Amino acid sequence: MSLRPMSPRLARRRALALPALLLAPAPARPALAQPTWSPARPVTLVVPYPAGGPTDVLARLVAAEMAKDLNAPVIVENIAGGAGAIGTRRVATGAADGTSIMLASNQTHATNISLLPDGGGYDPVRDFAPIAGLADLQHILVVRPDVPAETVAQLLALARAQPGKLTCASTGQGSASHLTLELFRAKTGVDMVHVPYRGSSPMLNDLLGGHVQLSFATAPTVLTQVQSGKLRALAVASPNRSPHLPALPTLAEAGVPGVEADAWFGLFAPAAVPAPALARLREVTLAAMAREPVRVRTTEVGMTVNVRPADAMAAFLREDIARWAEVIRTANVKPE
């Protein structure tokens, strides 16, 4: 069978089309599904404080939601002691595969480094990777009803008229409530007597009993007493008003700017956790905090939802460490 010769016109068309065919992009390959990290064993979420209370409630709320998304158990383990340093060290030196994380706080990750010998035995920046910030505990400036001050301005006038007479209770030497007082004193120049207690319960008992006159106390500690009239709230030491006492001014609104002292909580993992595991932990944590039941319950226990993604949390942490280091140095605060 003989082949017919190609016509000159057809040959010219094929010659022109060939370069276009060579330059055309190859058909796109279908994208391969990226494998999603999942824990090889149950995840342990260490809470470096005793069981019970708002901190523990927050941890268990988030753990339950994370477990659903990870399709794996997330077990809360309370390891208290050493101003939170014992549990924190456990996570810093523990498994770095995504199965050991912790509920960190301003104490464990912002102030211990300046207060404890050797910073508690860990470095909050070098040894940890932030997962996300979760919520805050606002400090409320409260006074007994018999203190003749209805406003922050009146309290300052009273303190200046009677230097060294007003007594201010805290939950302990070097505690968040103590450091809030020191920041307040630095910003106002007032002279008050600091009276440290071992925890919120004895502090509140003596405040209600008339042994001390005022305090910077967390919202869950004093909210009921404020609402019942047993204590008078003057302001909140926060950049934002309290969702629990929305009519209460911030200290900045009351004329004392710069006293923003929220106690914060967030999830952290060991620094060496692989990127896929860290990314997945961050994803499920943000998803948990976006759910309405979690947000509602967090607010009900006296906290303020304040979600910070990992990058924002890392930047905030460095600022918080530096800020409290200056307060601790200036006031010469020593731990008990």
CSV table of C-alpha atoms in Angstrom, one decimal:
chain,number,residue,atom,x,y,z
A,1,MET,CA,0.0,0.0,0.0
A,2,SER,CA,1.5,3.3,-1.1
A,3,LEU,CA,1.3,6.5,1.1
A,4,ARG,CA,-0.1,9.6,-0.5
A,5,PRO,CA,2.4,12.5,-0.4
A,6,MET,CA,1.4,15.3,2.1
A,7,SER,CA,0.2,18.5,0.5
A,8,PRO,CA,2.5,21.6,0.9
A,9,ARG,CA,-0.4,23.4,2.7
A,10,LEU,CA,-0.9,20.6,5.3
A,11,ALA,CA,2.8,20.3,5.9
A,12,ARG,CA,3.0,24.0,6.6
A,13,ARG,CA,0.2,23.9,9.1
A,14,ARG,CA,1.8,21.0,11.0
A,15,ALA,CA,5.1,22.7,11.2
A,16,LEU,CA,3.5,25.8,12.7
A,17,ALA,CA,1.5,23.8,15.3
A,18,LEU,CA,4.5,21.7,16.6
A,19,PRO,CA,6.2,24.5,18.7
A,20,ALA,CA,2.9,25.3,20.4
A,21,LEU,CA,2.4,21.7,21.3
A,22,LEU,CA,5.9,21.5,22.7
A,23,LEU,CA,5.5,24.7,24.8
A,24,ALA,CA,2.0,23.8,26.2
A,25,PRO,CA,2.0,22.9,29.9
A,26,ALA,CA,1.5,19.3,30.8
A,27,PRO,CA,-1.9,18.5,32.3
A,28,ALA,CA,-1.9,19.1,36.0
A,29,ARG,CA,-1.6,16.1,38.2
A,30,PRO,CA,-4.3,15.6,40.8
A,31,ALA,CA,-3.1,17.0,44.2
A,32,LEU,CA,-2.2,14.2,46.6
A,33,ALA,CA,-3.9,14.4,49.9
A,34,GLN,CA,-1.5,15.4,52.7
A,35,PRO,CA,-1.4,12.9,55.5
A,36,THR,CA,-2.9,14.3,58.8
A,37,TRP,CA,-0.9,13.7,62.0
A,38,SER,CA,-2.6,11.7,64.6
A,39,PRO,CA,-1.2,10.7,68.0
A,40,ALA,CA,0.3,7.3,68.3
A,41,ARG,CA,-1.0,7.0,71.9
A,42,PRO,CA,-3.2,9.1,74.2
A,43,VAL,CA,-2.3,12.7,74.6
A,44,THR,CA,-1.5,13.9,78.1
A,45,LEU,CA,-2.4,17.5,79.0
A,46,VAL,CA,-0.6,18.4,82.1
A,47,VAL,CA,-2.1,21.1,84.4
A,48,PRO,CA,0.6,22.2,86.8
A,49,TYR,CA,-2.0,23.1,89.5
A,50,PRO,CA,-4.4,21.1,91.7
A,51,ALA,CA,-7.6,19.7,90.3
A,52,GLY,CA,-10.7,21.9,90.6
A,53,GLY,CA,-11.3,25.5,90.0
A,54,PRO,CA,-11.5,27.5,86.7
A,55,THR,CA,-8.0,26.4,85.5
A,56,ASP,CA,-8.9,22.8,85.7
A,57,VAL,CA,-12.3,23.3,84.1
A,58,LEU,CA,-10.8,25.1,81.1
A,59,ALA,CA,-8.2,22.3,80.6
A,60,ARG,CA,-10.9,19.6,80.7
A,61,LEU,CA,-13.2,21.5,78.4
A,62,VAL,CA,-10.5,21.9,75.7
A,63,ALA,CA,-9.2,18.3,76.2
A,64,ALA,CA,-12.7,16.9,75.5
A,65,GLU,CA,-13.0,18.8,72.3
A,66,MET,CA,-9.5,18.0,71.1
A,67,ALA,CA,-10.1,14.3,71.7
A,68,LYS,CA,-13.1,14.4,69.3
A,69,ASP,CA,-11.0,16.0,66.5
A,70,LEU,CA,-7.9,13.9,67.1
A,71,ASN,CA,-9.9,10.7,67.4
A,72,ALA,CA,-7.7,9.9,70.4
A,73,PRO,CA,-8.0,10.3,74.2
A,74,VAL,CA,-6.7,13.5,75.7
A,75,ILE,CA,-6.1,12.9,79.4
A,76,VAL,CA,-5.8,15.7,81.9
A,77,GLU,CA,-3.1,15.1,84.5
A,78,ASN,CA,-2.7,17.5,87.5
A,79,ILE,CA,0.9,17.9,88.7
A,80,ALA,CA,0.9,20.7,91.2
A,81,GLY,CA,3.7,22.3,93.2
A,82,GLY,CA,6.6,24.6,92.9
A,83,ALA,CA,4.5,27.6,91.6
A,84,GLY,CA,3.6,25.4,88.7
A,85,ALA,CA,7.3,24.6,87.9
A,86,ILE,CA,7.1,20.8,88.7
A,87,GLY,CA,4.5,20.0,86.1
A,88,THR,CA,6.1,22.5,83.6
A,89,ARG,CA,9.5,20.8,83.9
A,90,ARG,CA,7.8,17.4,83.3
A,91,VAL,CA,6.5,18.6,80.0
A,92,ALA,CA,9.7,20.4,79.0
A,93,THR,CA,11.7,17.2,79.4
A,94,GLY,CA,9.0,14.7,78.4
A,95,ALA,CA,7.9,13.2,75.1
A,96,ALA,CA,8.4,15.6,72.1
A,97,ASP,CA,6.1,13.7,69.8
A,98,GLY,CA,2.9,15.7,70.3
A,99,THR,CA,1.5,13.4,73.0
A,100,SER,CA,2.6,15.6,76.0
A,101,ILE,CA,1.3,19.2,76.2
A,102,MET,CA,0.5,21.5,79.1
A,103,LEU,CA,-1.8,24.3,80.2
A,104,ALA,CA,0.7,27.1,80.7
A,105,SER,CA,0.0,30.3,82.6
A,106,ASN,CA,1.5,33.7,83.2
A,107,GLN,CA,3.1,32.2,86.3
A,108,THR,CA,4.7,29.2,84.6
A,109,HIS,CA,5.8,31.0,81.5
A,110,ALA,CA,6.1,34.7,82.3
A,111,THR,CA,7.1,35.3,86.0
A,112,ASN,CA,8.8,32.2,87.2
A,113,ILE,CA,11.8,32.9,85.1
A,114,SER,CA,12.4,36.1,87.1
A,115,LEU,CA,11.2,34.8,90.5
A,116,LEU,CA,12.5,31.2,91.0
A,117,PRO,CA,16.0,30.0,91.3
A,118,ASP,CA,17.2,29.0,87.8
A,119,GLY,CA,13.9,30.1,86.5
A,120,GLY,CA,12.2,27.0,87.8
A,121,GLY,CA,14.6,24.7,85.8
A,122,TYR,CA,13.3,25.5,82.3
A,123,ASP,CA,13.2,28.3,79.8
A,124,PRO,CA,9.7,29.3,78.8
A,125,VAL,CA,10.7,30.4,75.3
A,126,ARG,CA,13.6,28.0,74.4
A,127,ASP,CA,12.0,24.8,75.8
A,128,PHE,CA,8.4,25.3,74.5
A,129,ALA,CA,6.4,25.9,71.4
A,130,PRO,CA,3.1,27.8,71.8
A,131,ILE,CA,-0.1,26.0,70.6
A,132,ALA,CA,-2.6,28.8,71.4
A,133,GLY,CA,-3.7,31.2,74.0
A,134,LEU,CA,-7.1,30.3,75.5
A,135,ALA,CA,-8.4,32.6,78.1
A,136,ASP,CA,-7.7,35.2,80.8
A,137,LEU,CA,-8.5,35.7,84.5
A,138,GLN,CA,-9.0,39.4,85.1
A,139,HIS,CA,-7.9,41.0,88.4
A,140,ILE,CA,-10.6,43.2,90.0
A,141,LEU,CA,-9.7,45.9,92.5
A,142,VAL,CA,-12.1,45.4,95.4
A,143,VAL,CA,-12.4,47.1,98.8
A,144,ARG,CA,-14.4,46.3,101.9
A,145,PRO,CA,-17.7,48.3,102.1
A,146,ASP,CA,-16.4,50.2,105.1
A,147,VAL,CA,-13.5,51.7,103.2
A,148,PRO,CA,-14.5,55.3,102.3
A,149,ALA,CA,-13.8,55.0,98.6
A,150,GLU,CA,-16.4,54.7,95.9
A,151,THR,CA,-14.0,55.2,93.0
A,152,VAL,CA,-10.4,54.7,92.2
A,153,ALA,CA,-9.7,58.4,92.5
A,154,GLN,CA,-11.2,58.4,96.0
A,155,LEU,CA,-9.1,55.4,96.9
A,156,LEU,CA,-5.9,57.1,95.7
A,157,ALA,CA,-6.8,60.2,97.7
A,158,LEU,CA,-7.3,58.1,100.8
A,159,ALA,CA,-4.0,56.2,100.3
A,160,ARG,CA,-2.1,59.5,99.8
A,161,ALA,CA,-3.7,61.0,102.9
A,162,GLN,CA,-2.8,58.0,105.0
A,163,PRO,CA,0.5,56.6,103.5
A,164,GLY,CA,1.3,53.1,104.7
A,165,LYS,CA,-2.1,52.6,106.4
A,166,LEU,CA,-4.2,50.8,103.8
A,167,THR,CA,-3.6,47.0,103.6
A,168,CYS,CA,-3.8,45.1,100.4
A,169,ALA,CA,-4.1,41.3,100.4
A,170,SER,CA,-2.7,39.0,97.8
A,171,THR,CA,-2.7,35.2,97.2
A,172,GLY,CA,1.0,35.0,98.0
A,173,GLN,CA,4.4,36.6,97.6
A,174,GLY,CA,5.2,36.8,93.9
A,175,SER,CA,1.7,35.8,92.9
A,176,ALA,CA,-0.2,37.5,90.1
A,177,SER,CA,-2.3,39.5,92.5
A,178,HIS,CA,0.8,40.6,94.3
A,179,LEU,CA,2.5,41.7,91.1
A,180,THR,CA,-0.7,43.5,90.1
A,181,LEU,CA,-0.4,45.5,93.3
A,182,GLU,CA,3.2,46.3,92.6
A,183,LEU,CA,2.4,47.5,89.1
A,184,PHE,CA,-0.4,49.7,90.6
A,185,ARG,CA,1.9,51.1,93.2
A,186,ALA,CA,4.6,51.8,90.5
A,187,LYS,CA,2.0,53.7,88.3
A,188,THR,CA,0.4,55.7,91.1
A,189,GLY,CA,3.2,56.1,93.7
A,190,VAL,CA,0.8,55.2,96.6
A,191,ASP,CA,2.1,53.5,99.7
A,192,MET,CA,0.1,50.5,100.7
A,193,VAL,CA,1.0,47.5,102.9
A,194,HIS,CA,1.2,44.2,101.1
A,195,VAL,CA,-0.3,41.3,103.1
A,196,PRO,CA,0.4,37.9,101.4
A,197,TYR,CA,-1.7,34.8,102.0
A,198,ARG,CA,-1.3,31.2,100.9
A,199,GLY,CA,-4.0,31.1,98.3
A,200,SER,CA,-7.3,32.8,97.5
A,201,SER,CA,-9.5,31.2,100.2
A,202,PRO,CA,-7.6,32.5,103.3
A,203,MET,CA,-7.1,35.8,101.5
A,204,LEU,CA,-10.9,36.2,100.9
A,205,ASN,CA,-11.7,35.1,104.4
A,206,ASP,CA,-9.6,37.8,105.9
A,207,LEU,CA,-10.8,40.4,103.5
A,208,LEU,CA,-14.4,39.6,104.4
A,209,GLY,CA,-13.5,39.4,108.0
A,210,GLY,CA,-12.1,43.0,108.1
A,211,HIS,CA,-8.5,42.0,108.7
A,212,VAL,CA,-7.4,43.6,105.4
A,213,GLN,CA,-9.0,46.4,103.4
A,214,LEU,CA,-8.6,45.7,99.7
A,215,SER,CA,-7.2,43.4,97.1
A,216,PHE,CA,-6.5,42.7,93.4
A,217,ALA,CA,-8.4,39.4,93.1
A,218,THR,CA,-9.4,37.3,90.2
A,219,ALA,CA,-13.0,37.5,89.0
A,220,PRO,CA,-14.0,34.0,90.2
A,221,THR,CA,-12.6,34.7,93.7
A,222,VAL,CA,-14.7,37.8,94.4
A,223,LEU,CA,-17.6,37.9,91.8
A,224,THR,CA,-20.2,36.5,94.2
A,225,GLN,CA,-19.2,38.8,97.0
A,226,VAL,CA,-19.2,41.9,94.7
A,227,GLN,CA,-22.7,40.9,93.4
A,228,SER,CA,-24.0,40.5,96.9
A,229,GLY,CA,-22.5,43.8,98.2
A,230,LYS,CA,-20.1,42.2,100.6
A,231,LEU,CA,-17.2,43.8,98.6
A,232,ARG,CA,-17.1,46.9,96.4
A,233,ALA,CA,-15.5,46.7,93.0
A,234,LEU,CA,-13.7,49.8,91.8
A,235,ALA,CA,-12.1,48.8,88.5
A,236,VAL,CA,-10.7,45.9,86.6
A,237,ALA,CA,-6.9,45.7,85.9
A,238,SER,CA,-7.3,44.7,82.3
A,239,PRO,CA,-7.3,46.3,78.8
A,240,ASN,CA,-11.0,45.2,78.5
A,241,ARG,CA,-14.0,45.5,80.7
A,242,SER,CA,-15.2,42.4,82.5
A,243,PRO,CA,-17.9,40.4,80.8
A,244,HIS,CA,-19.2,39.6,84.3
A,245,LEU,CA,-19.3,43.2,85.5
A,246,PRO,CA,-19.7,45.2,82.3
A,247,ALA,CA,-20.4,48.5,84.0
A,248,LEU,CA,-17.1,48.4,85.9
A,249,PRO,CA,-14.4,50.6,84.4
A,250,THR,CA,-11.0,49.5,83.5
A,251,LEU,CA,-8.2,51.1,85.5
A,252,ALA,CA,-7.2,53.1,82.5
A,253,GLU,CA,-10.8,54.4,82.2
A,254,ALA,CA,-10.6,55.3,85.9
A,255,GLY,CA,-7.5,57.4,85.4
A,256,VAL,CA,-4.7,54.8,86.0
A,257,PRO,CA,-3.3,53.6,82.6
A,258,GLY,CA,-0.7,50.9,82.3
A,259,VAL,CA,-2.0,48.5,84.9
A,260,GLU,CA,-3.1,45.6,82.7
A,261,ALA,CA,-2.5,42.4,84.6
A,262,ASP,CA,-4.7,39.6,83.3
A,263,ALA,CA,-3.6,36.1,84.4
A,264,TRP,CA,-3.6,34.2,81.1
A,265,PHE,CA,-3.7,30.5,80.1
A,266,GLY,CA,-2.7,28.8,77.0
A,267,LEU,CA,-1.5,25.4,75.6
A,268,PHE,CA,2.2,24.8,75.0
A,269,ALA,CA,4.1,21.8,73.7
A,270,PRO,CA,7.8,20.9,74.0
A,271,ALA,CA,9.9,22.9,71.5
A,272,ALA,CA,11.1,19.8,69.7
A,273,VAL,CA,7.6,18.5,68.7
A,274,PRO,CA,7.6,17.9,64.9
A,275,ALA,CA,5.9,20.5,62.7
A,276,PRO,CA,3.0,18.3,61.5
A,277,ALA,CA,2.1,17.4,65.0
A,278,LEU,CA,2.3,20.9,66.2
A,279,ALA,CA,0.2,22.2,63.3
A,280,ARG,CA,-2.5,19.6,64.0
A,281,LEU,CA,-2.5,20.4,67.7
A,282,ARG,CA,-2.9,24.1,66.9
A,283,GLU,CA,-5.7,23.4,64.5
A,284,VAL,CA,-7.8,21.3,66.9
A,285,THR,CA,-7.2,23.8,69.8
A,286,LEU,CA,-8.4,26.8,67.8
A,287,ALA,CA,-11.4,24.7,66.6
A,288,ALA,CA,-12.2,23.8,70.3
A,289,MET,CA,-12.1,27.4,71.4
A,290,ALA,CA,-14.4,28.5,68.5
A,291,ARG,CA,-17.2,26.2,69.7
A,292,GLU,CA,-20.0,28.0,71.5
A,293,PRO,CA,-20.4,25.6,74.5
A,294,VAL,CA,-16.7,25.9,75.3
A,295,ARG,CA,-16.8,29.7,75.2
A,296,VAL,CA,-20.0,29.9,77.2
A,297,ARG,CA,-18.7,27.5,79.9
A,298,THR,CA,-15.3,29.3,80.1
A,299,THR,CA,-17.2,32.6,80.8
A,300,GLU,CA,-19.4,30.9,83.3
A,301,VAL,CA,-16.5,29.9,85.5
A,302,GLY,CA,-15.3,33.5,85.6
A,303,MET,CA,-12.8,33.6,82.8
A,304,THR,CA,-12.6,35.8,79.7
A,305,VAL,CA,-12.1,34.0,76.4
A,306,ASN,CA,-9.0,35.4,74.7
A,307,VAL,CA,-7.8,33.2,71.9
A,308,ARG,CA,-4.3,33.9,70.6
A,309,PRO,CA,-3.0,31.9,67.6
A,310,ALA,CA,0.6,30.6,68.0
A,311,ASP,CA,2.4,33.5,66.4
A,312,ALA,CA,0.5,36.0,68.4
A,313,MET,CA,1.1,34.0,71.6
A,314,ALA,CA,4.8,33.8,71.0
A,315,ALA,CA,5.1,37.6,70.5
A,316,PHE,CA,2.9,38.3,73.6
A,317,LEU,CA,4.9,35.9,75.7
A,318,ARG,CA,8.2,37.7,75.1
A,319,GLU,CA,6.5,41.0,75.9
A,320,ASP,CA,5.0,39.6,79.1
A,321,ILE,CA,8.2,38.2,80.3
A,322,ALA,CA,10.0,41.5,79.9
A,323,ARG,CA,7.2,43.5,81.5
A,324,TRP,CA,7.0,41.4,84.7
A,325,ALA,CA,10.8,41.1,84.9
A,326,GLU,CA,10.9,44.9,85.2
A,327,VAL,CA,8.1,45.0,87.9
A,328,ILE,CA,9.8,42.2,89.9
A,329,ARG,CA,13.2,43.9,89.7
A,330,THR,CA,11.9,47.4,90.5
A,331,ALA,CA,9.8,46.2,93.5
A,332,ASN,CA,12.5,43.7,94.6
A,333,VAL,CA,9.9,41.0,94.8
A,334,LYS,CA,11.2,37.7,96.3
A,335,PRO,CA,9.3,34.4,96.3
A,336,GLU,CA,8.4,32.8,99.6
